């Protein structure tokens, strides 16, 4: 058994997921009996995600808010970078909304029982939002009420800012413990995806593969618009010079490594070295780059928005303009709290889905689909997130110091 585990562990998680995906496709087309038996693996994986995701969101939000003050206090040089981080993340979610409405995606494999109550306009959405916010915090965790979890996470997080550093460290350690638990669940993703893909193909045939391909294409389109249109506009706004040389340098020297490591945290040394090479002061980038790895999540915002609207389109829920803007805001906030593990942004999808009364069971099914397409999506998302940390840090630094 130990030799088998050592053999498996020599391959990265993304390679294991890819193998599980291929085996699932083969079994789904060749043996429906085996495929339906393997559905148990997919159900276990999805239920594991459902169990840990509410706790993860609560601790991540609470921990991030509680230490926010100490991370940026009296750091005036960080403020313009922080503005770019937040603007970029929100703009990315808006782009994802626009792309989703131009190219609406439906997913045939989603369960039928999806909508608790379909909101017809912004007033319905806001009423549902307020009621979920003031839910009992314990009940919010038990029932996976992500709006309530977000609200109470913010409340407790702001309250913790006035406590001792020891108390904040306890909360931060709690978030780390939950994150490690999530890593444990995600380590079973290859088996879960094997079961999900095999059973889905045995039931729906090649139609589900077409859905996944369309989903990936829309995700890549939205991320490309963010990378080559939105980000350059923000950089030009700060520097008043041609942004593309800097954009391409950041993609080449930071985004490429992040694409393969699929971890913004693992890419921190690369980003530190690139910032130093581009003339940014160490006292600036030593704060802005780790901060960006936490809250500069344009790729995550795109992922959360696209997946949520895929469920919305599948269930025929009508979304007006103001509801779409509210979704962009929630997706941006959720992205800023995305976990540092591979596929962490996927676990924030239920938060956005809850805006439209989409059942948690369906939302977690979307998360599972996200791990399937994550072979491509998560790599591209990480490349955008990490390279943009350097891009915005350099742009803001040049704006403040008048550099070319």
Coordinates of C-alpha atoms in Angstrom, one line a residue:
X1 CA 0.0 0.0 0.0
X2 CA 2.8 2.4 0.9
X3 CA 4.5 1.7 -2.5
X4 CA 1.2 2.3 -4.3
X5 CA 0.7 5.7 -2.4
X6 CA 4.3 6.7 -3.2
X7 CA 3.7 5.8 -6.9
X8 CA 0.5 7.9 -7.0
X9 CA 2.1 10.9 -5.1
X10 CA 4.9 11.2 -7.6
X11 CA 2.3 12.8 -9.9
X12 CA 0.9 16.2 -9.2
X13 CA -2.8 16.7 -8.3
X14 CA -3.5 18.1 -11.7
X15 CA -2.0 15.1 -13.4
X16 CA -4.0 12.8 -11.2
X17 CA -7.2 14.7 -12.0
X18 CA -6.4 14.4 -15.7
X19 CA -5.9 10.7 -15.4
X20 CA -9.2 10.4 -13.5
X21 CA -11.0 12.4 -16.2
X22 CA -9.7 10.2 -19.0
X23 CA -10.5 7.0 -17.2
X24 CA -14.0 8.4 -16.3
X25 CA -14.6 9.1 -20.0
X26 CA -13.5 5.7 -21.1
X27 CA -15.6 3.9 -18.4
X28 CA -18.6 6.1 -19.1
X29 CA -18.7 5.1 -22.8
X30 CA -17.8 1.4 -22.4
X31 CA -19.5 0.2 -19.2
X32 CA -22.6 1.9 -17.8
X33 CA -22.9 -0.6 -14.9
X34 CA -19.4 0.2 -13.7
X35 CA -20.0 3.9 -14.3
X36 CA -23.1 4.0 -12.2
X37 CA -21.3 2.0 -9.4
X38 CA -18.5 4.5 -9.5
X39 CA -21.0 7.3 -8.9
X40 CA -20.6 6.6 -5.2
X41 CA -17.0 8.0 -5.4
X42 CA -18.4 11.2 -6.9
X43 CA -21.1 11.5 -4.3
X44 CA -18.6 11.1 -1.5
X45 CA -16.4 13.8 -3.0
X46 CA -19.2 16.3 -3.5
X47 CA -20.6 15.7 0.0
X48 CA -17.1 16.2 1.5
X49 CA -17.0 19.6 -0.2
X50 CA -20.4 20.4 1.0
X51 CA -19.5 19.6 4.5
X52 CA -16.2 21.7 4.7
X53 CA -17.0 24.6 2.4
X54 CA -19.2 26.7 4.8
X55 CA -16.6 26.4 7.6
X56 CA -13.9 27.4 5.2
X57 CA -15.7 30.5 4.0
X58 CA -16.4 31.6 7.5
X59 CA -12.9 31.3 8.8
X60 CA -11.3 32.8 5.7
X61 CA -13.4 35.9 5.8
X62 CA -13.1 36.3 9.5
X63 CA -9.3 35.8 9.5
X64 CA -8.7 38.1 6.5
X65 CA -10.7 41.0 8.0
X66 CA -9.2 40.6 11.5
X67 CA -5.6 41.0 10.2
X68 CA -6.3 43.6 7.5
X69 CA -5.5 46.5 9.7
X70 CA -2.1 45.2 10.7
X71 CA -1.3 44.4 7.1
X72 CA -1.8 47.9 5.7
X73 CA -1.7 50.3 8.6
X74 CA 0.4 53.4 7.9
X75 CA 1.4 52.0 4.6
X76 CA 0.4 54.9 2.3
X77 CA 2.4 53.5 -0.6
X78 CA 0.1 50.4 -0.6
X79 CA -3.2 52.4 -1.0
X80 CA -3.0 52.9 -4.8
X81 CA -2.0 49.3 -5.2
X82 CA -4.9 48.2 -3.1
X83 CA -7.3 50.4 -5.2
X84 CA -6.0 48.6 -8.3
X85 CA -6.4 45.2 -6.7
X86 CA -10.1 45.9 -5.8
X87 CA -11.0 47.7 -9.0
X88 CA -9.4 44.9 -11.1
X89 CA -11.3 42.2 -9.2
X90 CA -14.6 43.9 -9.5
X91 CA -14.1 44.8 -13.2
X92 CA -13.3 41.1 -13.9
X93 CA -16.6 40.0 -12.4
X94 CA -18.4 42.6 -14.5
X95 CA -16.6 41.3 -17.6
X96 CA -17.7 37.8 -16.7
X97 CA -21.3 38.9 -16.4
X98 CA -21.2 40.5 -19.8
X99 CA -19.5 37.6 -21.5
X100 CA -22.0 35.2 -19.8
X101 CA -25.0 37.0 -21.2
X102 CA -23.5 37.2 -24.7
X103 CA -22.6 33.5 -24.7
X104 CA -25.0 31.9 -22.2
X105 CA -24.0 28.4 -21.1
X106 CA -26.3 25.7 -19.8
X107 CA -25.2 22.5 -18.1
X108 CA -27.5 19.5 -18.8
X109 CA -26.0 17.4 -16.0
X110 CA -27.2 19.7 -13.2
X111 CA -29.8 18.2 -10.8
X112 CA -33.4 19.2 -11.5
X113 CA -34.2 20.4 -7.9
X114 CA -32.3 23.6 -8.1
X115 CA -34.3 26.7 -7.3
X116 CA -35.7 27.3 -3.9
X117 CA -37.4 30.5 -5.0
X118 CA -36.6 32.3 -8.3
X119 CA -36.2 36.0 -7.7
X120 CA -38.0 38.1 -10.4
X121 CA -36.3 41.4 -9.8
X122 CA -33.7 43.3 -7.8
X123 CA -36.2 43.9 -4.9
X124 CA -36.7 40.1 -4.5
X125 CA -32.9 39.6 -4.5
X126 CA -32.3 42.3 -1.9
X127 CA -35.1 41.0 0.3
X128 CA -33.7 37.5 0.2
X129 CA -30.2 38.9 0.7
X130 CA -31.2 40.8 3.9
X131 CA -33.1 37.9 5.4
X132 CA -30.1 35.6 4.8
X133 CA -27.7 38.1 6.3
X134 CA -29.5 38.2 9.6
X135 CA -29.9 34.5 10.0
X136 CA -28.5 32.9 13.1
X137 CA -24.8 32.4 12.5
X138 CA -24.8 28.8 13.8
X139 CA -27.8 28.0 11.6
X140 CA -26.1 29.7 8.7
X141 CA -23.2 27.3 9.0
X142 CA -25.4 24.3 9.4
X143 CA -27.7 25.1 6.5
X144 CA -24.9 26.4 4.3
X145 CA -26.4 29.9 4.1
X146 CA -23.4 31.6 2.5
X147 CA -24.8 35.1 2.6
X148 CA -25.2 34.7 6.4
X149 CA -21.8 33.2 6.7
X150 CA -20.2 36.1 4.8
X151 CA -22.1 38.7 6.9
X152 CA -21.2 37.1 10.2
X153 CA -17.7 36.5 9.1
X154 CA -17.3 40.2 8.4
X155 CA -18.9 41.1 11.7
X156 CA -16.7 38.8 13.7
X157 CA -13.7 39.8 11.6
X158 CA -14.1 43.5 12.3
X159 CA -14.7 42.8 16.0
X160 CA -11.5 40.8 16.2
X161 CA -9.5 43.7 14.8
X162 CA -9.8 45.3 18.3
X163 CA -8.5 42.2 20.1
X164 CA -5.0 41.1 21.0
X165 CA -2.5 39.7 18.5
X166 CA -2.7 36.4 20.3
X167 CA -6.5 36.1 19.7
X168 CA -6.0 37.1 16.0
X169 CA -3.3 34.4 15.8
X170 CA -5.7 31.8 17.1
X171 CA -8.3 32.7 14.4
X172 CA -5.6 32.7 11.8
X173 CA -4.4 29.2 12.9
X174 CA -8.1 28.1 12.8
X175 CA -8.3 29.2 9.2
X176 CA -5.1 27.3 8.4
X177 CA -6.5 24.2 10.1
X178 CA -9.7 24.4 8.0
X179 CA -7.6 25.0 4.8
X180 CA -5.6 21.9 5.5
X181 CA -8.8 20.0 5.9
X182 CA -9.9 21.3 2.5
X183 CA -6.6 20.1 1.0
X184 CA -7.4 16.7 2.5
X185 CA -10.8 16.6 0.8
X186 CA -9.4 17.9 -2.5
X187 CA -6.7 15.2 -2.5
X188 CA -9.6 12.8 -3.3
X189 CA -10.6 14.9 -6.3
X190 CA -9.2 12.4 -8.9
X191 CA -11.4 9.6 -7.6
X192 CA -14.4 11.9 -7.2
X193 CA -14.0 13.2 -10.8
X194 CA -13.5 9.6 -12.0
X195 CA -16.9 8.7 -10.5
X196 CA -18.7 11.9 -11.6
X197 CA -17.5 11.9 -15.2
X198 CA -18.1 8.1 -15.7
X199 CA -21.7 8.3 -14.3
X200 CA -22.5 11.6 -16.1
X201 CA -21.4 10.3 -19.5
X202 CA -23.2 7.0 -18.9
X203 CA -26.4 9.0 -18.3
X204 CA -26.2 11.9 -20.8
X205 CA -23.6 10.7 -23.3
X206 CA -21.2 13.1 -25.0
X207 CA -23.6 16.1 -24.4
X208 CA -22.0 16.7 -21.0
X209 CA -18.5 16.9 -22.5
X210 CA -19.8 19.5 -24.9
X211 CA -21.1 21.5 -22.0
X212 CA -17.8 21.3 -20.2
X213 CA -15.9 22.5 -23.4
X214 CA -18.3 25.4 -23.9
X215 CA -17.8 26.4 -20.2
X216 CA -14.0 26.3 -20.6
X217 CA -14.2 28.4 -23.7
X218 CA -16.3 31.1 -22.1
X219 CA -14.1 31.1 -19.0
X220 CA -11.0 31.6 -21.2
X221 CA -12.7 34.3 -23.2
X222 CA -13.6 36.3 -20.1
X223 CA -10.1 35.9 -18.6
X224 CA -8.5 37.0 -21.9
X225 CA -10.6 40.2 -22.0
X226 CA -9.5 40.9 -18.4
X227 CA -5.9 40.2 -19.2
X228 CA -5.5 42.1 -22.5
X229 CA -8.2 44.8 -22.2
X230 CA -9.2 45.6 -18.6
X231 CA -5.8 45.3 -16.9
X232 CA -4.0 47.4 -19.5
X233 CA -6.6 50.1 -19.2
X234 CA -6.1 50.2 -15.4
X235 CA -2.3 50.3 -15.9
X236 CA -2.6 53.1 -18.4
X237 CA -4.8 55.0 -16.0
X238 CA -2.0 55.0 -13.5
X239 CA 1.1 55.3 -15.7
X240 CA -0.2 57.2 -18.8
X241 CA 2.1 55.1 -20.9
X242 CA 1.8 52.1 -23.2
X243 CA 0.9 49.3 -20.7
X244 CA 1.5 46.3 -23.0
X245 CA 5.3 45.9 -22.6
X246 CA 4.7 45.6 -18.8
X247 CA 1.7 43.4 -19.2
X248 CA 3.6 40.9 -21.4
X249 CA 6.7 40.9 -19.2
X250 CA 4.6 40.1 -16.2
X251 CA 2.8 37.3 -18.0
X252 CA 6.1 35.9 -19.3
X253 CA 8.1 36.1 -16.1
X254 CA 5.4 35.5 -13.5
X255 CA 2.3 34.2 -15.2
X256 CA 4.0 31.3 -16.9
X257 CA 5.4 29.8 -13.7
X258 CA 2.1 30.4 -11.9
X259 CA 0.3 28.5 -14.7
X260 CA 2.3 25.4 -13.9
X261 CA 2.5 25.7 -10.1
X262 CA -1.2 26.7 -9.8
X263 CA -0.4 28.5 -6.6
X264 CA -0.1 32.2 -6.0
X265 CA 1.7 31.4 -2.7
X266 CA 4.3 29.2 -4.4
X267 CA 4.9 32.0 -7.0
X268 CA 5.7 34.6 -4.3
X269 CA 9.5 34.3 -4.7
X270 CA 9.2 34.8 -8.5
X271 CA 7.1 37.9 -8.0
X272 CA 9.5 39.3 -5.4
X273 CA 12.4 38.9 -7.8
X274 CA 10.5 40.5 -10.7
X275 CA 9.4 43.5 -8.6
X276 CA 13.0 44.0 -7.5
X277 CA 14.1 43.7 -11.2
X278 CA 11.5 46.4 -12.2
X279 CA 12.8 48.8 -9.5
X280 CA 10.0 48.6 -6.9
X281 CA 11.2 49.3 -3.3
X282 CA 11.4 46.2 -1.1
X283 CA 9.3 47.9 1.7
X284 CA 6.5 48.2 -0.9
X285 CA 6.5 44.9 -2.7
X286 CA 7.2 42.9 0.5
X287 CA 3.7 43.9 1.5
X288 CA 1.8 44.3 -1.7
X289 CA 2.7 41.0 -3.3
X290 CA 1.6 38.8 -0.3
X291 CA -1.5 41.0 0.0
X292 CA -2.2 40.6 -3.7
X293 CA -1.9 36.8 -3.3
X294 CA -4.8 37.1 -0.9
X295 CA -7.2 39.7 -2.3
X296 CA -6.2 40.3 -6.0
X297 CA -8.3 37.6 -7.5
X298 CA -9.6 38.7 -10.9
X299 CA -9.4 35.1 -12.2
X300 CA -11.3 33.8 -9.2
X301 CA -14.0 36.5 -9.7
X302 CA -14.4 35.4 -13.3
X303 CA -14.7 31.8 -12.3
X304 CA -17.3 32.4 -9.6
X305 CA -19.4 34.6 -11.9
X306 CA -19.3 32.3 -14.9
X307 CA -20.2 29.2 -13.0
X308 CA -23.0 31.0 -11.1
X309 CA -24.6 32.4 -14.3
X310 CA -24.3 28.9 -16.0
X311 CA -26.6 27.6 -13.2
X312 CA -28.8 30.7 -13.6
X313 CA -29.2 30.1 -17.4
X314 CA -29.7 26.4 -17.0
X315 CA -32.6 26.9 -14.6
X316 CA -34.1 29.8 -16.6
X317 CA -33.8 32.4 -13.9
X318 CA -34.2 35.9 -15.1
X319 CA -31.5 38.3 -14.0
X320 CA -32.0 42.1 -14.4
X321 CA -29.1 44.7 -14.6
X322 CA -29.0 45.6 -10.9
X323 CA -29.0 41.9 -9.9
X324 CA -26.1 41.4 -12.2
X325 CA -24.2 44.2 -10.6
X326 CA -24.9 42.8 -7.2
X327 CA -23.6 39.4 -8.4
X328 CA -20.4 41.2 -9.6
X329 CA -19.9 42.7 -6.1
X330 CA -20.6 39.5 -4.3
X331 CA -18.3 37.5 -6.6
X332 CA -15.5 40.1 -6.1
X333 CA -15.9 39.9 -2.3
X334 CA -16.0 36.2 -2.5
X335 CA -12.9 36.1 -4.7
X336 CA -11.0 38.2 -2.2
X337 CA -11.6 35.4 0.4
X338 CA -10.7 32.6 -1.9
X339 CA -8.6 29.8 -0.3
X340 CA -5.0 29.4 -1.2
X341 CA -5.4 25.8 -2.2
X342 CA -5.7 24.6 -5.8
X343 CA -9.3 25.2 -6.9
X344 CA -10.0 27.3 -3.9
X345 CA -12.2 29.8 -5.8
X346 CA -14.6 27.0 -6.7
X347 CA -15.6 26.7 -3.1
X348 CA -16.9 30.3 -3.2
X349 CA -19.4 29.5 -6.0
X350 CA -22.2 28.5 -3.5
X351 CA -21.9 32.0 -2.0
X352 CA -22.8 33.7 -5.3
X353 CA -25.4 31.0 -6.2
X354 CA -27.3 31.7 -3.0
X355 CA -28.2 35.2 -4.3
X356 CA -30.6 33.5 -6.8
X357 CA -32.0 30.9 -4.5
X358 CA -30.0 28.1 -6.2
X359 CA -29.9 25.1 -3.9
X360 CA -26.6 24.2 -2.2
X361 CA -26.7 20.7 -3.7
X362 CA -26.7 22.1 -7.2
X363 CA -24.0 24.7 -6.3
X364 CA -21.7 21.9 -5.0
X365 CA -22.4 20.0 -8.2
X366 CA -21.0 23.1 -10.0
X367 CA -18.0 22.9 -7.8
X368 CA -17.4 19.3 -8.8
X369 CA -17.7 20.3 -12.4
X370 CA -15.2 23.1 -11.7
X371 CA -12.6 20.5 -10.6
X372 CA -13.2 18.7 -13.9
X373 CA -12.5 21.8 -16.1
X374 CA -9.9 23.0 -13.5
X375 CA -7.3 21.1 -15.5
X376 CA -7.3 24.3 -17.6
X377 CA -9.3 26.8 -15.7
X378 CA -7.3 26.8 -12.5
X379 CA -4.0 27.1 -14.2
X380 CA -5.1 30.1 -16.3
X381 CA -6.8 31.7 -13.3
X382 CA -3.7 31.4 -11.1
X383 CA -1.5 32.8 -13.9
X384 CA -3.8 35.9 -14.2
X385 CA -4.0 36.4 -10.4
X386 CA -0.3 36.1 -9.7
X387 CA 1.0 38.1 -12.7
X388 CA -1.4 40.9 -12.0
X389 CA 0.0 41.2 -8.4
X390 CA 3.3 42.4 -10.0
X391 CA 1.6 44.4 -12.8
X392 CA -0.5 46.5 -10.4
X393 CA 2.4 46.9 -7.9
X394 CA 4.7 48.2 -10.6
X395 CA 2.1 50.4 -12.2
X396 CA 1.1 52.1 -8.8
X397 CA 4.8 52.5 -7.9
X398 CA 5.6 54.2 -11.2
X399 CA 2.6 56.4 -10.8
X400 CA 3.6 57.5 -7.3
X401 CA 7.4 57.9 -8.0
X402 CA 7.0 59.2 -11.6
X403 CA 9.0 56.4 -13.2
X404 CA 8.7 55.3 -16.8

